[in-house]
Structures are given as C-alpha cells and as structure tokens.
Amino acid sequence: MGPSAAESLAAGLGWTLSSPGPAIWVVVVQAILVLPWAFGAGWLADDLFGRSVEAARFARSIDVVLVAELFKTQALGFHTWLVTLAGAGLVFVATSTFLTGGLIATAGAPRPSARFFFAEGGRALPRLLRLLGLSIPFFGLVVMLPGVVILRAADSWAEDALSDGVGMALRVSSVLLVATIAALTLAAIDAMKIQRVRKPDVRLWRVFRHGLAFAWTSPIRTLVLYLPYPCLLLGLVVAWAWVDVRIGRSGWALWALGLAWQQLGAVVRGLLRSAWVASLVFHGWPEGHGHEATLDTEAANMKSET
Amino acid sequence: MIAALVLLTVAQAEMGETPSSRATVELRPTFEPPLSLAELRGPLTLSGAANYEETLSYDLEALLEPDSATVRGRGVVRWTNRGRVPVRELWWHLYLNAFRNERSTFMIESKGMTRRGVRFDPRAPGSVEVTALSARLVDGASAAKLDLTNGFDLLPARTFEAPDDGNDEDRTVMKTPLPFSVAPGQAVDVSMSFVSKLPKLFARAGYVGDFYMVAQWFPKLGVLDVADASGSPRMTDGPAVSAAGPLTEGLEPRWNCHQYHANSEFFSDYGHYRVAITVPDDYQVGATGARIAVREHSDGMVTYVHEQARVHDFAWVADRRCLAIDDDFDPTRDVDATKRAHVAQVLGLSPEDLGLSPVKIKLLIQPEHRAYADRYLDAARAAIQWFGLWYGAYPYPTLTIVDGPSAARAAMGMEYPTLITGGVTWPALPGVGQPESVTVHEFGHQYWYGLVGSNEFEEPWLDEGFTTFSTAKVLAETYGAFAWVPKIGGVPLEPWFGGLRLSEEDKFRVMALWAPDTDAVLRPAWLYRDARSYTANVYFRAALVLSELERVLGDDVFARAMRLYHLRWRYRHPSTHDFQHALEEVSGQSLDAFFANAVRSPGFVDYAIDDLTTRRRATRPPAASSFSSSSSSSSSSRVSLFDTSFVIERRGNIAQAVSVDVAFEDGSRQSVTWDGRYRWHRVTLTSSSAATSARMAEASLSKLDVRRVNDGQTTEREWRAGAAVGTHVLAVLQVFASLIGVLF
C-alpha cells in the first residue's frame, strides 16, 4: 500500500526544502525567458513617456487613466498584446514542459546537480511533447468543452434566479464543478507525465491508461493530493500582488525593494511547484524516494557521476 | 483671461476658420426666450412652472394578469392642438411591439441582446395590441370620459410607420388619420382599449418571476412639432434625420414620433396622468406620481390610483417579493446650510431663493438587498439636495426607487417620471459605487429628460451627457472617488485592490477614449457607429464637453447658465441650440466655434510638447563690465546663456490656442502662447538658466485632451518610469509562467 496523500505532500515538501536546487533553476530559467519582454516593455515605456512630465506618476503607481491613454491612443492595441502574449505563451509552454521533465526526473534525488536536472529535462522533452499532443485534445474534450457548457448553463440559470444568493450559488457551484473536473483531468495528465519520464519504455497508450486509472479510481484522494498546490499558488499570487501594488517606485531603494519582493515571490512559487511535482512523484513511486530504482539506466548513471 | 482667449480662438484648423467666420453660421429659428439675461436673478429663482402648458391628459385603467404576463388597459387621452395649424392625424408610440419578433428595428439594432448581456427569449415576446380606438372632438370644457362606442373608429385606417429606417416589420409607430380636423387650441378625446403582453425581461420592460416592470405599456402619443411665431416648425438641433410625418413649407403639422431604438426611447409631451392599477393584493406596486386612492376588491385584487401632472410618461412596477420602505426628504433636516450658502453665492442668489420641497421616497427593495436600503436612500437624498440647489427644486411630491431581483437586471438603471430603478449586485461593499452611482444617475434624469424634455432620439447627449456630468458632481461631493474593483466570477477583489480609485472625471476620460473621434457628441441616437461609440460620446465625451465648458467659462458663469437653461426649459423640449443660447446669454461670449468643434463634429484635442532641448551658449561678459574685462577674467564674472528649444504639436483635429509654461533651473518660469492652428510650432528661448521642463499651462489643459502623457516634457529623462514598467512586466510574466506550470 502506497503512502497517503498527506504523507506524499509532506515528503514532497521535505525533499524540496532539503534540495532547493531544481526550484531555483526553474526560477532562473523562467526569469531568463521573460527578461527580453521585460526589457522591451521598459524600453518602450521609456521611449513613450520617459521624458514626460507625467513619468514620475507612472513610476509611483499604476495610473489607470494614463495606461488607458497609452493603449487607446498609442497603437498599443489589445490585439497587439494578445498576439505577443500568445507567441510568448508557446515558448513558455515548451519551456515549462522541459522544466517539468527535469523536476520529475530529479524528484527524490539527494542533492541533484544542475547538469542532471537539465539533461533529464532535455531527454524527457520529446516524450513529453508527444504526450502533449495527446493531452491537449484530451483536456479540451474532457474539460474545456463540458466546462463551457456547464458554465453557460449555470450562467443562464443564474440570470433567471430571483435572488442574488441563488444566482451566486449556481455560479460558484458550476465553477467548482468545472474546477473539480479540471483538477482530476490535470492529475491524470500529470500522472502520465511522471510515467513518461520515469518509465520511458512504456508505450503512450499505456501511459495514458495509467494516468486515467491513477486519477479517477480514487478521486477524493487525487483531489486531496492535487488541490493544495493550485490553491496555494493562487493565494500566493494574490498576497504577493497585494503587497506589490503598495510598493511605490519613487526611488532606487524602493525600486530595488519592489524587484526583490517580485523575485522572492517567484522563488516561493518555484519551491511550491517543485514540492508539488515531488509529492506527485512520491505518491506514484514511493520506492523512488531516496533511491532511483525506476529511473532508466542512463539517467541513473549520469546521476551517479554527479 | 487666458481661458476666455482659449475659448474664443477655438477653431477648426483644417478649415482655417476663425471665430468671426463661425459667427456667420445661420441658426435655425427658435422661440423667443421667455426669460432674459437682464432679469437673470428672477429666472434663476423661478420654479419653471410658468412654462407649462398642458397638452395631454391620460386617464387609464390597467389590470395586471400575472399568469399571462398581460396588462389589460383602457382609458381616454385628451390631446390639445398647441400648434398653429389644424391637425388631421395622430401618431402613437406602441413600443412593446419592439419585442414582437426579432425583425423589429430595436431587435435588429440590439441584435437581440441588450442591457448587461441578457438575451431576448423568442418564446416570451411582448406586444401591445390596440383593440379599440375611438375619437371625438371635445365639446366645450367637458371632462374627458371613456367612450368606445360613440366616437369615430380610428382603427380601420391606421397604418404602421417606420419614419427612421423604413423597416416594414417594425410596428412601434402607429398613425391614425382623423376624420375631422383638430383646430389650433381645440382638443380631441381618444378612448382606447389595449392588451399589453409583457416580454420576458431582457430590455427595460417585461417580467421575470413575480417581478413586472411595466414601461412603454400603453399607446402613447408622439409630439407635434408646434410652429413658432414665424410659422416655422420647431425642430431639434441635430443633423437632418428622416423625422416622422410630412413637413412642407413649414405650415404642415409634423409629428415627431420615432421608432423604438436600441439606444433611445423617450420623447413625448407633458401632461396629466391618472392611472388606476389593479393587481393581486399580495403585490407591492410602485408607480409614477402620488398614490391618491386604494380600493380593495373582494376577489383578492386591489386597485391603486396614481396621479401626476407635468410629466411625459407613466411607468409602474409590481412585485410580490419586494419590501416597501417609506422614507422622505425633509429640507429642514436634509439640506446642509453651508452647501446652500455656497450654491447661493456662486449663483448670485440668497440662500432663501434656494428653497426645496419635501419629497416622499418609497423604496421597493428585494429582501436580500435590505442591507443596502440606507445607501439607496442616502444617495437619493443627496441627489435631491444637490440637483435642487443647483438647478431648481424637485417639483414632484414623490420619488419611487425600485431595486429589482437579480434576474431583472435588464430593467435596472432606468428612469421614468418620479420612478427610477436602481440595481445592486451582492456583495456591494462600502466604497464601491453601487447602489449610490446608479441611484444618483437615474435621479439626475428626473432633471435631464424628466423636467427638461429634450429629444432623446435626436439629441441624446442633452439627457445622458448632462446626467452623467451632474451625477459626477453629486458623487464627488458626497462620496469622493469610488474604488475601481476588478471582479473574479462576480466576486469583487476589494479590499485587496481597493486602493485603485477613479474619480468620476477620470472615468469620463477613460471611457471617452474608447471612441475619441468616431462620432460627434451630437447625433441621432440610432446613427452612432456602434454601442461603444454611442456610450463613449453621448455619456462620457458629452460630460467632458460640459466639464470643458465649465473650465473655460468659469464655475460661476457655467452654474448660472445651467440653472437658467434648466428653469427656462422645464416642461418643454429644448435643443442643443437652446442650451448654447443660455450659455452665451449668461457668459456674453459666442460659443459657435466651440459647439461646432466639440459638439457637432467628431474630433479630439491633443497638443504635445516634443524635442525639448536646452544648451549652453558660448559665454559672454556682462554688459556693464565688458569693457574692462579681459578674456582671462574669471568665470564668475561671465554670464551663461542657454538656448532652449521645443516644438508644440497639434495632434488632434480640434484646434485651440495654447499656453506653455517653461521652467528653469533657477526657479524662474516663462510662458509662451501659440494660436494652435498649424500642425506644429517651434519655440526658441534664450535665458540665463537651463530649462528643466516645458508643459501645457493649466489654463490650456483641455478636458477633451485625449493624451495627458504628452502635455509636457522634461530635459532630463526619468528612468524610474521605464524601470517600473519593466519590472512590473517581468513580475507579471513570471506569474504567467508559474501558472502555465500548472498546466504544462
């Protein structure tokens, strides 16, 4: 009998705190990835209003009116940003898949090296991308399509509700229902990812079947294991944003403080992600905790070299 | 008086127009103003009652049948010909017919979806069917009396008209030829019976559950464009539209009776309404006017009789679920003496001139919204005080506020004479602008649409823009800026992001930016490019136009002009020209150019400062000691000169004179002016100190300027702005990457 969900979560958190390296590498890679966009935006802002008498206001805090002016009158149209973000999104997806491969491969390894992390991420990438080709349509079919139907139906019923309470209850219930379906489906897909990395020889369709069995045979257990991370992540983002919007950028010191706070938030999110992936790995492969029996030979050799 | 200079030189640069050339524009004929500037103090203290000349009286009975969502009605309307020529036809609004099917003009324009995204349900349409219509000339001074048998039957010859778009499927306007002429001053009684089927609520009128919003429910007469002293018909100021009825040589009577449009529905004559509403006795009823009688019946029904004079419409609501709360506005308790003294001072009146009347307030509120009752009532009292002090006392004895159920949101935020609908979505935390904002706005319509009956079809900015502008004043004075609260799944993120507060004027600017030059502020409501342009121009850019007028004319002049315009046109139908006339009368300035550019044509203001440089010139000795100085004299005996240069650009298509303030390192300032007509103007200055910035002078900062960010430039680059934006984008994208990590 495998560990309970709570034991797996605790084990994942413990491993991450004792081996924070993978989490840090995730943060560093993500930062490098987004830096060009950040520099570009900063440069654009500087070009547009660096010499404006209103520039100091921009620096102090978000000025909704000036932002609206820029978007509506400076050809910074919403669609331009949408296309830019969509392009960025594709790069982010590929990178995230790579990082996930690295995290799954190193989960449970004592003091995993950077070389091992990146090598395993690279090795797992083609397999995970092939899985992506299957999991994205699967997610669309199982979550997106019913999700739209459920949310629209609930919205329609809520519109006819005579009291706010009933309407709100309908909307919240529909969101929770869709979130539950999404969580179970994502858990299944994550189980597939873990098997895809940890058992590279298993065929895709068997991986797929394994993932479904993992997530859906015991949905309560899966949710207990799976939901803490996204809930914590969202809470963390809101808390981080609450503080961030209150840090003015009127001087070097405050600007540096704001930057440090942003990066601290990124590191905590990275640790959280690492802990979560490790929890899932330990739950599926309890024997992998502390020894690499399930890793393929090449990866194990590489790890032993380090 | 830079402001006055700015105003007077407003002109269209492309046309090379000057104020003097604009002044030659021929204006349409208008009434002689009944009030003159010479007697300004008098007009500013009147109630406007002297304007009233009753054209209509309705005496109606309505029976609500909840099971079929039907109102059976009958009654008599007396119409008096206030024109100068005989009339041989009557035009009627039958606006519930907009919901008969999806081919009406309303449906085509709205695409079957209006008012907060609610869709039309074709299984529950609406209509009004006139089952009998009988007319007879009034003999002497006899009282109007329902008589469906002895008059001339008007139904056989009736036709449905589509004066605005020729849509044969539209049945919202009915014409009934008369078998006789109604001479000027003569009256006709029309007895009628009708069946109004209410649609399932998706736009303003209809039902949902046990809530019935009964608006546009009876055959309502159009407005006869009466002739002025010259015999010319009075028309609104808007661009030419295909108005209803024939118009030849200025002597034919013309009915102003537009089809029901997605953006507009109000224009009718003032009259006296007496309506007996019968409903099941477990329903609460709110209606236009004062309740003068209640009659209970043995069959479980009850009749409420409401009456109101000097209104141009009648609406009512029946709801089985709501609570009824009676409250009041008591001038002795609710008027702030300090505010009254301030308003009196600005208007040049005495506080005693600003007497307000008591008002009974009835709030019909959903049980789950009970906690918001005080917020509704406080907002209403604040509005009654503000509008009453600035524009003239609210003359009606009642005000009914309706808070509908969640599912009736399509009927919320509406105005009818002495009855408004509010709307609040749970949870509405303090500091968030509902229900206060909507309450004040809809009450504001009692003044701009209700008391001053401008034509919402042809000149919608005269009610929506004026109300938006006035609402902002009340809200700013009473509440300050409201929090702008993003929501997730309808749940506000307050208090986490409550720090983000927008003043009403900032809101105008942000909203007006959605369509800064798509359409003119003055344009028929149904001819705007789309709903966004309509909203941006009619509500928000119109409010900015009024703010700009207030800025350039001065607070006191503008306030007096607004009061004069309001009181002069109470119970009447003014046009944009009449408003302009009141402004010019009080200010003594011609505003032709301003109205031509900012109101009657699309366009925006945008002046920018660019290419600011300041350079030290080769030094020279001071003049007084130059003869004795040698070339090796110390630098302290030499005077530094700086050449400063910048360009003022006109990037908008509305031109105005501008002033630019240049600041120097030694604290000195210099002002530069430019007529603002050509596309750009280079300024070069020589000074003893380096310039630090050049910015538009406060007096040149037009409220219509769409880009504040380019209104001034500094010589030194401000690194913090770019750095702040860069790091924010970095952080947001890092969060984005983290969230993607959940999925991939």
Short mmCIF file of C-alpha atoms in Angstrom, two decimals, chain A residues 1-9 11-12 194 214 218 221-222 225 276-287 289:
data_model
loop_
_atom_site.label_atom_id
_atom_site.label_comp_id
_atom_site.label_asym_id
_atom_site.label_seq_id
_atom_site.Cartn_x
_atom_site.Cartn_y
_atom_site.Cartn_z
CA MET A 1 0.00 0.00 0.00
CA GLY A 2 1.37 3.38 -1.00
CA PRO A 3 1.67 6.49 1.10
CA SER A 4 -1.35 8.64 1.88
CA ALA A 5 -1.85 11.96 0.14
CA ALA A 6 -0.74 13.85 3.25
CA GLU A 7 2.40 11.75 3.55
CA SER A 8 3.22 12.39 -0.08
CA LEU A 9 2.70 16.14 0.32
CA ALA A 11 7.56 14.13 1.63
CA GLY A 12 7.48 16.38 -1.40
CA ILE A 194 5.52 11.14 -14.44
CA PHE A 214 -4.32 6.92 -11.18
CA SER A 218 -9.85 7.35 -6.22
CA ARG A 221 -7.51 11.04 -2.75
CA THR A 222 -6.45 12.63 -6.00
CA LEU A 225 -3.18 15.41 -3.23
CA TRP A 276 4.11 19.66 -5.72
CA VAL A 277 5.78 17.70 -8.51
CA ALA A 278 7.80 15.81 -5.93
CA SER A 279 4.64 14.97 -3.98
CA LEU A 280 3.02 13.52 -7.07
CA VAL A 281 6.15 11.53 -7.90
CA PHE A 282 6.39 10.12 -4.38
CA HIS A 283 2.75 9.22 -4.40
CA GLY A 284 3.09 7.27 -7.60
CA TRP A 285 6.59 5.95 -6.94
CA PRO A 286 7.08 5.67 -3.20
CA GLU A 287 10.02 3.39 -3.80
CA HIS A 289 12.02 8.26 -2.63
#
